[in-house]
Short mmCIF file of C-alpha atoms and ligand atoms in Angstrom, two decimals:
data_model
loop_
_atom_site.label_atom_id
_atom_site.label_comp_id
_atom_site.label_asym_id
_atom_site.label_seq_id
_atom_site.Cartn_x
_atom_site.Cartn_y
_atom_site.Cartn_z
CA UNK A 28 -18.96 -24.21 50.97
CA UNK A 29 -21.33 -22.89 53.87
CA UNK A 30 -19.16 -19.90 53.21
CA UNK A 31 -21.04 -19.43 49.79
CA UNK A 32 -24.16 -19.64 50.57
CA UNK A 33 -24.14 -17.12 53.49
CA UNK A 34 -22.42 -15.30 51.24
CA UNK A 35 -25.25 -15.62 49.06
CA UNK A 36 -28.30 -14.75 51.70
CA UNK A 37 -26.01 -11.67 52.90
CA UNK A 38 -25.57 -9.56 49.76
CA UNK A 39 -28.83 -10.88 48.59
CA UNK A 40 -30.31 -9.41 52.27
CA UNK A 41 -28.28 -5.82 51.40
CA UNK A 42 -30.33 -5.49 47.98
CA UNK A 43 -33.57 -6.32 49.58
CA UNK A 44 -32.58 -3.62 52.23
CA UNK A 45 -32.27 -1.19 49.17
CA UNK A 46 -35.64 -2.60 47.22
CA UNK A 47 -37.17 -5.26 48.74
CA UNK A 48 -39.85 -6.01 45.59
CA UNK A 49 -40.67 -9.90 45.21
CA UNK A 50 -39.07 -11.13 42.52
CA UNK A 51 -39.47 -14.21 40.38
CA UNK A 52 -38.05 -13.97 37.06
CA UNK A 53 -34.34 -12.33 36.15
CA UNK A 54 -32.60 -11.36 33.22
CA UNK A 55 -28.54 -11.01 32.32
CA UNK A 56 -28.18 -8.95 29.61
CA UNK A 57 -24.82 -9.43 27.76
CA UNK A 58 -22.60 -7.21 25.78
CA UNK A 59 -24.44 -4.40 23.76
CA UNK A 60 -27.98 -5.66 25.09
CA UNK A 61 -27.90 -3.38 27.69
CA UNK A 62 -31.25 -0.75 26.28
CA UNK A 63 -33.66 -4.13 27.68
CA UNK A 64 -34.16 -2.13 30.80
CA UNK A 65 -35.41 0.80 28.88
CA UNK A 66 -38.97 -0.54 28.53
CA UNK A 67 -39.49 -1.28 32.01
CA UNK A 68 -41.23 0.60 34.24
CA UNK A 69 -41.07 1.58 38.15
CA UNK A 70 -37.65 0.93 37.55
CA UNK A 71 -34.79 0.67 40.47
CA UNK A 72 -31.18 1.11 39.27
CA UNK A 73 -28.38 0.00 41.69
CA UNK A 74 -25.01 -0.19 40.25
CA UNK A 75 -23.55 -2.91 41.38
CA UNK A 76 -20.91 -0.82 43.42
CA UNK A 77 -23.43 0.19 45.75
CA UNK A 78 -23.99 -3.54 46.48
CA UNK A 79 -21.28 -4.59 48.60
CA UNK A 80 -20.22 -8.34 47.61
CA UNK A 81 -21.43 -7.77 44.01
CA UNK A 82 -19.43 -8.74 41.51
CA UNK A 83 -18.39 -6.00 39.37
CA UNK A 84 -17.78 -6.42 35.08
CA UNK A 85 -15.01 -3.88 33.76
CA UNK A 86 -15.72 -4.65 30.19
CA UNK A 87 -16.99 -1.76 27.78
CA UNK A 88 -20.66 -2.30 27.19
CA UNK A 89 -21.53 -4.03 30.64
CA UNK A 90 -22.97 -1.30 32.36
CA UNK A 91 -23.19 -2.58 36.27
CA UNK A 92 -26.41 -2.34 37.25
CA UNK A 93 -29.10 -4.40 38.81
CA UNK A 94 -32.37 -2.92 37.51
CA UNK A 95 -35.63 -3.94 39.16
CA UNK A 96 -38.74 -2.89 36.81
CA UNK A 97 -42.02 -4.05 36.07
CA UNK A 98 -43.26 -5.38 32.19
CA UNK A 99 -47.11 -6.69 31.57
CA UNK A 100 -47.52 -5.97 35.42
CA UNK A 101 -44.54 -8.41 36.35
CA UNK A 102 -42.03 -7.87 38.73
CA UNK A 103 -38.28 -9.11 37.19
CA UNK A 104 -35.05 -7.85 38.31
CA UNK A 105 -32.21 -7.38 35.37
CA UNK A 106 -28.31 -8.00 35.57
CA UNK A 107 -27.03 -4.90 33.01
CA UNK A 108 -23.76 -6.59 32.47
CA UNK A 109 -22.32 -9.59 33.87
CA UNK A 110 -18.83 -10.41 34.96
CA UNK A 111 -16.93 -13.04 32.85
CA UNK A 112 -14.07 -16.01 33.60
CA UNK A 113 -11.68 -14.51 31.88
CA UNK A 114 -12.02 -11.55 34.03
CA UNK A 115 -11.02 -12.77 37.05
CA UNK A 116 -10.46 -16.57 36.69
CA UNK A 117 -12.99 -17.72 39.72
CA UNK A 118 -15.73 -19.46 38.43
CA UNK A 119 -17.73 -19.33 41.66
CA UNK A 120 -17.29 -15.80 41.84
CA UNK A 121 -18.45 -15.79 37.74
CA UNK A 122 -21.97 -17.71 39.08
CA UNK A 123 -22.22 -15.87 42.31
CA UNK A 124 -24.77 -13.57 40.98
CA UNK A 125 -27.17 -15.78 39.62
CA UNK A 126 -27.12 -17.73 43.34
CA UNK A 127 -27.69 -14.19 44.69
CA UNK A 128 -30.67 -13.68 42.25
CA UNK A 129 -31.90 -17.09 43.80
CA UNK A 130 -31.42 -15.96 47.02
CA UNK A 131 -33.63 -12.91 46.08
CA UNK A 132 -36.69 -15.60 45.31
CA UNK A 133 -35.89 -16.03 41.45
CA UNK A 134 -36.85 -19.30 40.01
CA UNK A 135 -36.88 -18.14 36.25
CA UNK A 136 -34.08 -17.03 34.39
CA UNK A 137 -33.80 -15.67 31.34
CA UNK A 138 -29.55 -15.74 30.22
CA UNK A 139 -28.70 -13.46 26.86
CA UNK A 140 -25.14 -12.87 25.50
CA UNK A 141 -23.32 -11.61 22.06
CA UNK A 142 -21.91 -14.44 20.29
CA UNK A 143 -20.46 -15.52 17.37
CA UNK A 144 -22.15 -17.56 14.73
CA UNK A 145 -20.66 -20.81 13.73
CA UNK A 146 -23.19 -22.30 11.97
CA UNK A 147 -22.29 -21.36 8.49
CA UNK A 148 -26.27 -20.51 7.47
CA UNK A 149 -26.67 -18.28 10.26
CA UNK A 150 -26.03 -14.50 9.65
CA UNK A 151 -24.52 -11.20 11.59
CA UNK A 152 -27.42 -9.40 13.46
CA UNK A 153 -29.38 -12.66 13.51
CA UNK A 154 -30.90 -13.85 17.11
CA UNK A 155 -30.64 -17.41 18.27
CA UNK A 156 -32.50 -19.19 20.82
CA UNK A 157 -30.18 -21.36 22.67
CA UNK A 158 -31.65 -25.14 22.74
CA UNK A 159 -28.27 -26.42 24.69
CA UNK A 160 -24.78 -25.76 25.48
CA UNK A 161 -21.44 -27.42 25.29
CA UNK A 162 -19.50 -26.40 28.21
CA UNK A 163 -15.49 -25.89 26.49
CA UNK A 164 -14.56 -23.12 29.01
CA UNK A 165 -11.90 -25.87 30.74
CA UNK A 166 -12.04 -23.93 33.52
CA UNK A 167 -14.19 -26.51 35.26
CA UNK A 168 -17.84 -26.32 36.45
CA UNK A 169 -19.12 -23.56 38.74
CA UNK A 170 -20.24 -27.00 40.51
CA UNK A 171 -17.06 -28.46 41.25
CA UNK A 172 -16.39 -29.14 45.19
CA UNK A 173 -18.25 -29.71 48.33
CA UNK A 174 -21.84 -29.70 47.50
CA UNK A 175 -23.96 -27.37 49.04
CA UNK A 176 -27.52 -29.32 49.48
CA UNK A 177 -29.31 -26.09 50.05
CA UNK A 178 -28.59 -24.83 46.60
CA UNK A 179 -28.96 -28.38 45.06
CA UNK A 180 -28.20 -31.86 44.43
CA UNK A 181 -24.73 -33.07 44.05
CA UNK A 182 -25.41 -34.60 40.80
CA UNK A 183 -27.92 -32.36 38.87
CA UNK A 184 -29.54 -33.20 36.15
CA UNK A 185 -28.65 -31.19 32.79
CA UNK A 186 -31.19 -33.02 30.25
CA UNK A 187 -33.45 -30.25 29.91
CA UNK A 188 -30.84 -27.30 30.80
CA UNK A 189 -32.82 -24.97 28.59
CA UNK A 190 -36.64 -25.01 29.85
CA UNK A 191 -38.95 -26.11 26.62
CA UNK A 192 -42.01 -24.32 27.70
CA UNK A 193 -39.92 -21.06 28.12
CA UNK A 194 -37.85 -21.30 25.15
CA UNK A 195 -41.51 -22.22 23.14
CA UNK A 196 -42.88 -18.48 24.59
CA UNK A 197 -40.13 -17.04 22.92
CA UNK A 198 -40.40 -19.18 19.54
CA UNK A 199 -44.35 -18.20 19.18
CA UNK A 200 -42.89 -14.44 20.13
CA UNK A 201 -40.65 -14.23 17.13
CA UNK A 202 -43.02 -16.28 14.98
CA UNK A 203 -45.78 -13.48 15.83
CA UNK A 204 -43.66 -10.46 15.73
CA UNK A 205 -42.23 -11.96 12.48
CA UNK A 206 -38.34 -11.78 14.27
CA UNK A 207 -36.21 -14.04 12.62
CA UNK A 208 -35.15 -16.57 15.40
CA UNK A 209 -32.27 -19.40 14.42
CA UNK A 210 -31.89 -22.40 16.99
CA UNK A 211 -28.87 -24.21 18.22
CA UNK A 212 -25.89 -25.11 20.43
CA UNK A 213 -24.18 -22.64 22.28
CA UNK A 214 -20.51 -23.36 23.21
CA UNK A 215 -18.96 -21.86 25.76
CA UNK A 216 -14.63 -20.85 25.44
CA UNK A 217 -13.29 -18.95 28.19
CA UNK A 218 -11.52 -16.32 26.70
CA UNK A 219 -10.86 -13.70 26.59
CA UNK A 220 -9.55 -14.07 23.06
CA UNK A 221 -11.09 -15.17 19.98
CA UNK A 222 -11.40 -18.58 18.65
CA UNK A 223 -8.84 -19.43 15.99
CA UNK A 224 -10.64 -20.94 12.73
CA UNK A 225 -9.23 -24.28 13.94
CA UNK A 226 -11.27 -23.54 17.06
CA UNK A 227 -14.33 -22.83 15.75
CA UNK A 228 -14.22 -25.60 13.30
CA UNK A 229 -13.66 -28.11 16.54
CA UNK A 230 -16.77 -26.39 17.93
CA UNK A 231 -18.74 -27.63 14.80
CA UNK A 232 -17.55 -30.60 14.89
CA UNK A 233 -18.48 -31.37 18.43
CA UNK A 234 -22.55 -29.76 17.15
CA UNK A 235 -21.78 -26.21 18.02
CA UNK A 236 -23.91 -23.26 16.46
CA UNK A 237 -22.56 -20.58 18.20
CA UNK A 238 -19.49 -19.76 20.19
CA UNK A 239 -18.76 -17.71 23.10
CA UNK A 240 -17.66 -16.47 26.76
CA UNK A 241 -20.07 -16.89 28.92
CA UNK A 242 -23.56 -17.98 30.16
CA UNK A 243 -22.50 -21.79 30.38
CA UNK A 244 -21.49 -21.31 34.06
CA UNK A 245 -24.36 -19.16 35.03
CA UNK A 246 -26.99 -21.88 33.59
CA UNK A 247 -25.27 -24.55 35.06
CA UNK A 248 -25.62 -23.24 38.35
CA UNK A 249 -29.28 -22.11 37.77
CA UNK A 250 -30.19 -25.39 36.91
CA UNK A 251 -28.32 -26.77 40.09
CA UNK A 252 -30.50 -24.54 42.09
CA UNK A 253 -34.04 -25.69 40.26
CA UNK A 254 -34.58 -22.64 38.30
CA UNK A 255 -35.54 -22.49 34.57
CA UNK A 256 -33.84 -21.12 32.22
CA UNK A 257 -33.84 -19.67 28.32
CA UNK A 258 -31.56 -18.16 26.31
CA UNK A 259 -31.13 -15.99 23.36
CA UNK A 260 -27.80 -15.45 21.47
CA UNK A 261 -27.57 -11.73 19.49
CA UNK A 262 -25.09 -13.24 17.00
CA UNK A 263 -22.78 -9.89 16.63
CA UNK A 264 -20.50 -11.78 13.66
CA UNK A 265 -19.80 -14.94 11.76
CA UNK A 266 -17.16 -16.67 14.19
CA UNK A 267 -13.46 -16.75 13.12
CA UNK A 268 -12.80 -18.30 9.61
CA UNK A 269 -16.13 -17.84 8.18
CA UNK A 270 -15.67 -14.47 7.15
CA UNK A 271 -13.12 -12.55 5.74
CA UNK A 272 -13.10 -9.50 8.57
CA UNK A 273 -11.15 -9.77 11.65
CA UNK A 274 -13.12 -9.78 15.35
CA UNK A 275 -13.89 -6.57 17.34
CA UNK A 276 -15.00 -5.97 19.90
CA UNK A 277 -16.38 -2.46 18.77
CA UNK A 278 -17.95 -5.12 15.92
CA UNK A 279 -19.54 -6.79 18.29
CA UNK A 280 -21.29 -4.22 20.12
CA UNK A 281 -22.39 -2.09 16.68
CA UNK A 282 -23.98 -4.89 15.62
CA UNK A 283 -25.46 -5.89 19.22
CA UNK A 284 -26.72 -2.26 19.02
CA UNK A 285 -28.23 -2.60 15.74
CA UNK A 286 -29.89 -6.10 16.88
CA UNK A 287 -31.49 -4.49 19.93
CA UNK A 288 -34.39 -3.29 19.12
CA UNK A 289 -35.98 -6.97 17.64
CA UNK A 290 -33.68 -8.20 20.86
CA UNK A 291 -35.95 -5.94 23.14
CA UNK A 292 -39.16 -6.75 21.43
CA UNK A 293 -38.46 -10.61 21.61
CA UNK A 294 -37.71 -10.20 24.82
CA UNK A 295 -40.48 -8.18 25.88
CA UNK A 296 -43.00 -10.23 24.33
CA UNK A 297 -41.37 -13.38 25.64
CA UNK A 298 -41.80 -12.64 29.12
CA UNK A 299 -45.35 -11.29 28.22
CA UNK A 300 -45.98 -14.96 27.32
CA UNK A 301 -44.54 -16.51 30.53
CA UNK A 302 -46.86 -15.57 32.74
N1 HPA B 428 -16.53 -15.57 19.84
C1 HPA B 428 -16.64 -15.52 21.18
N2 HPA B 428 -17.37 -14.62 21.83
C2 HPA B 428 -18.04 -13.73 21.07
C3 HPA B 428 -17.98 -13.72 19.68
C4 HPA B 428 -17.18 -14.70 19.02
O1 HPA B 428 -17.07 -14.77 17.79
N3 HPA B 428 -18.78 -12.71 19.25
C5 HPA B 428 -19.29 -12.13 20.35
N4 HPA B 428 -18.85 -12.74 21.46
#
């Protein structure tokens, strides 16, 4: 467990030897949400194959960079892309990132993905602030094993896994920029394919309002380490069952694409806020 932690401090110790800004506040951008880093300034870009011990996404629409940039005179440092559990079926490699981010001095986090909207009111192209999660990946916790006491306790507290005075900043955002923002449950499957109906029905069952492949492991593990964290959903379709069309994942990143620029101004605005 030692092992993950140096791990950690030594990739995070190559990036600083590459850009060695202080950062405090990071942002994963998920599929199709990419164009974020496009209003940042004094920006940085290192894929993430210059970065030896970086885990690398192969999925279409995660570009592979980490981006540091400047917005209202902050300092934040962006994932472009993200590697998911079903790519590679390690979880700890999954949350390694955000533990490097930590590493880096980041104790704000700000976690974004495409997702699927199973709350039957909410629409395609809508945005969603995520208020909680139900972790349905059954590939474990990113947590599970020796506990490392320098990242955090052994039992950490998941009551407030989505920081209120973060998620408020972006509610006032949306409410000002007159964004339409839903609120709910995110539910995390592993993938990589789609739920069935029967799935997605089980996910409203258990108080589920959206439905997806990732973030769940990277929040646990943010929250493990102290840092705060909110989320935003771009929900890219109605999940499986609720609508007559099959999933793509060309769907998906259209209407990510199309969602982007209210995405970028929430998000923008947001952080604004934060400070
Ligand atoms: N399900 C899971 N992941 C997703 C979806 C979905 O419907 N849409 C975008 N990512």
């Amino acid at each position: 467990m030692g092992h993950l932690y140096s791990m950690a401090s030594e990739v995070a110790a190559r990036i600083q030897k590459i850009c060695d800004r202080k950062v405090d506040l990071c942002v994963i951008l998920g599929s199709g949400l990419g164009a974020f880093v496009d209003c940042l300034e004094d920006k940085v870009v290192i894929p993430y194959s210059d970065i030896e011990g970086f885990p690398r996404s192969g999925v279409h629409g995660h570009a592979g960079n980490l981006v540091f940039g400047r917005l209202h005179g902050q300092d934040l440092v962006v994932m472009q892309g993200r590697i998911h559990y079903y790519e590679c079926g390690d979880i700890k490699l999954v949350t390694l990132p955000v533990r490097i981010l930590h590493c880096l001095g980041c104790t704000r986090m700000i976690v974004t993905n495409a997702a699927g909207a199973a709350n039957a009111a909410f629409d395609a192209g809508e945005l969603m602030l995520i208020t909680d999660h139900i972790n349905f990946m059954q590939a474990s916790s990113p947590l599970v094993g020796e506990n490392d006491d320098r990242f955090g306790p052994r039992f950490p507290d998941m009551s407030e896994a989505y920081n209120k005075v973060m998620s408020e900043a972006l509610r006032q955002s949306a409410k000002d920029l007159g964004i339409k923002l839903q609120e709910g449950v995110y539910c995390a499957f592993h993938g990589p394919e789609y739920e069935t109906p029967a799935e997605v029905r089980l996910a409203q069952v258990l108080g589920a309002d959206a439905v997806g492949m990732s973030t769940v492991p990277e929040v646990l593990v943010a929250n493990h380490m102290g840092m705060k964290v909110a989320g935003i959903s771009c929900l890219t379709n109605k999940a499986a069952g609720l609508s007559e069309s099959k999933l793509s994942h060309d769907e998906v990143m259209e209407t990510g694409r199309q969602a982007a620029a209210d995405f970028v101004k929430l998000l923008a605005e947001g952080i604004r806020r934060f400070q």
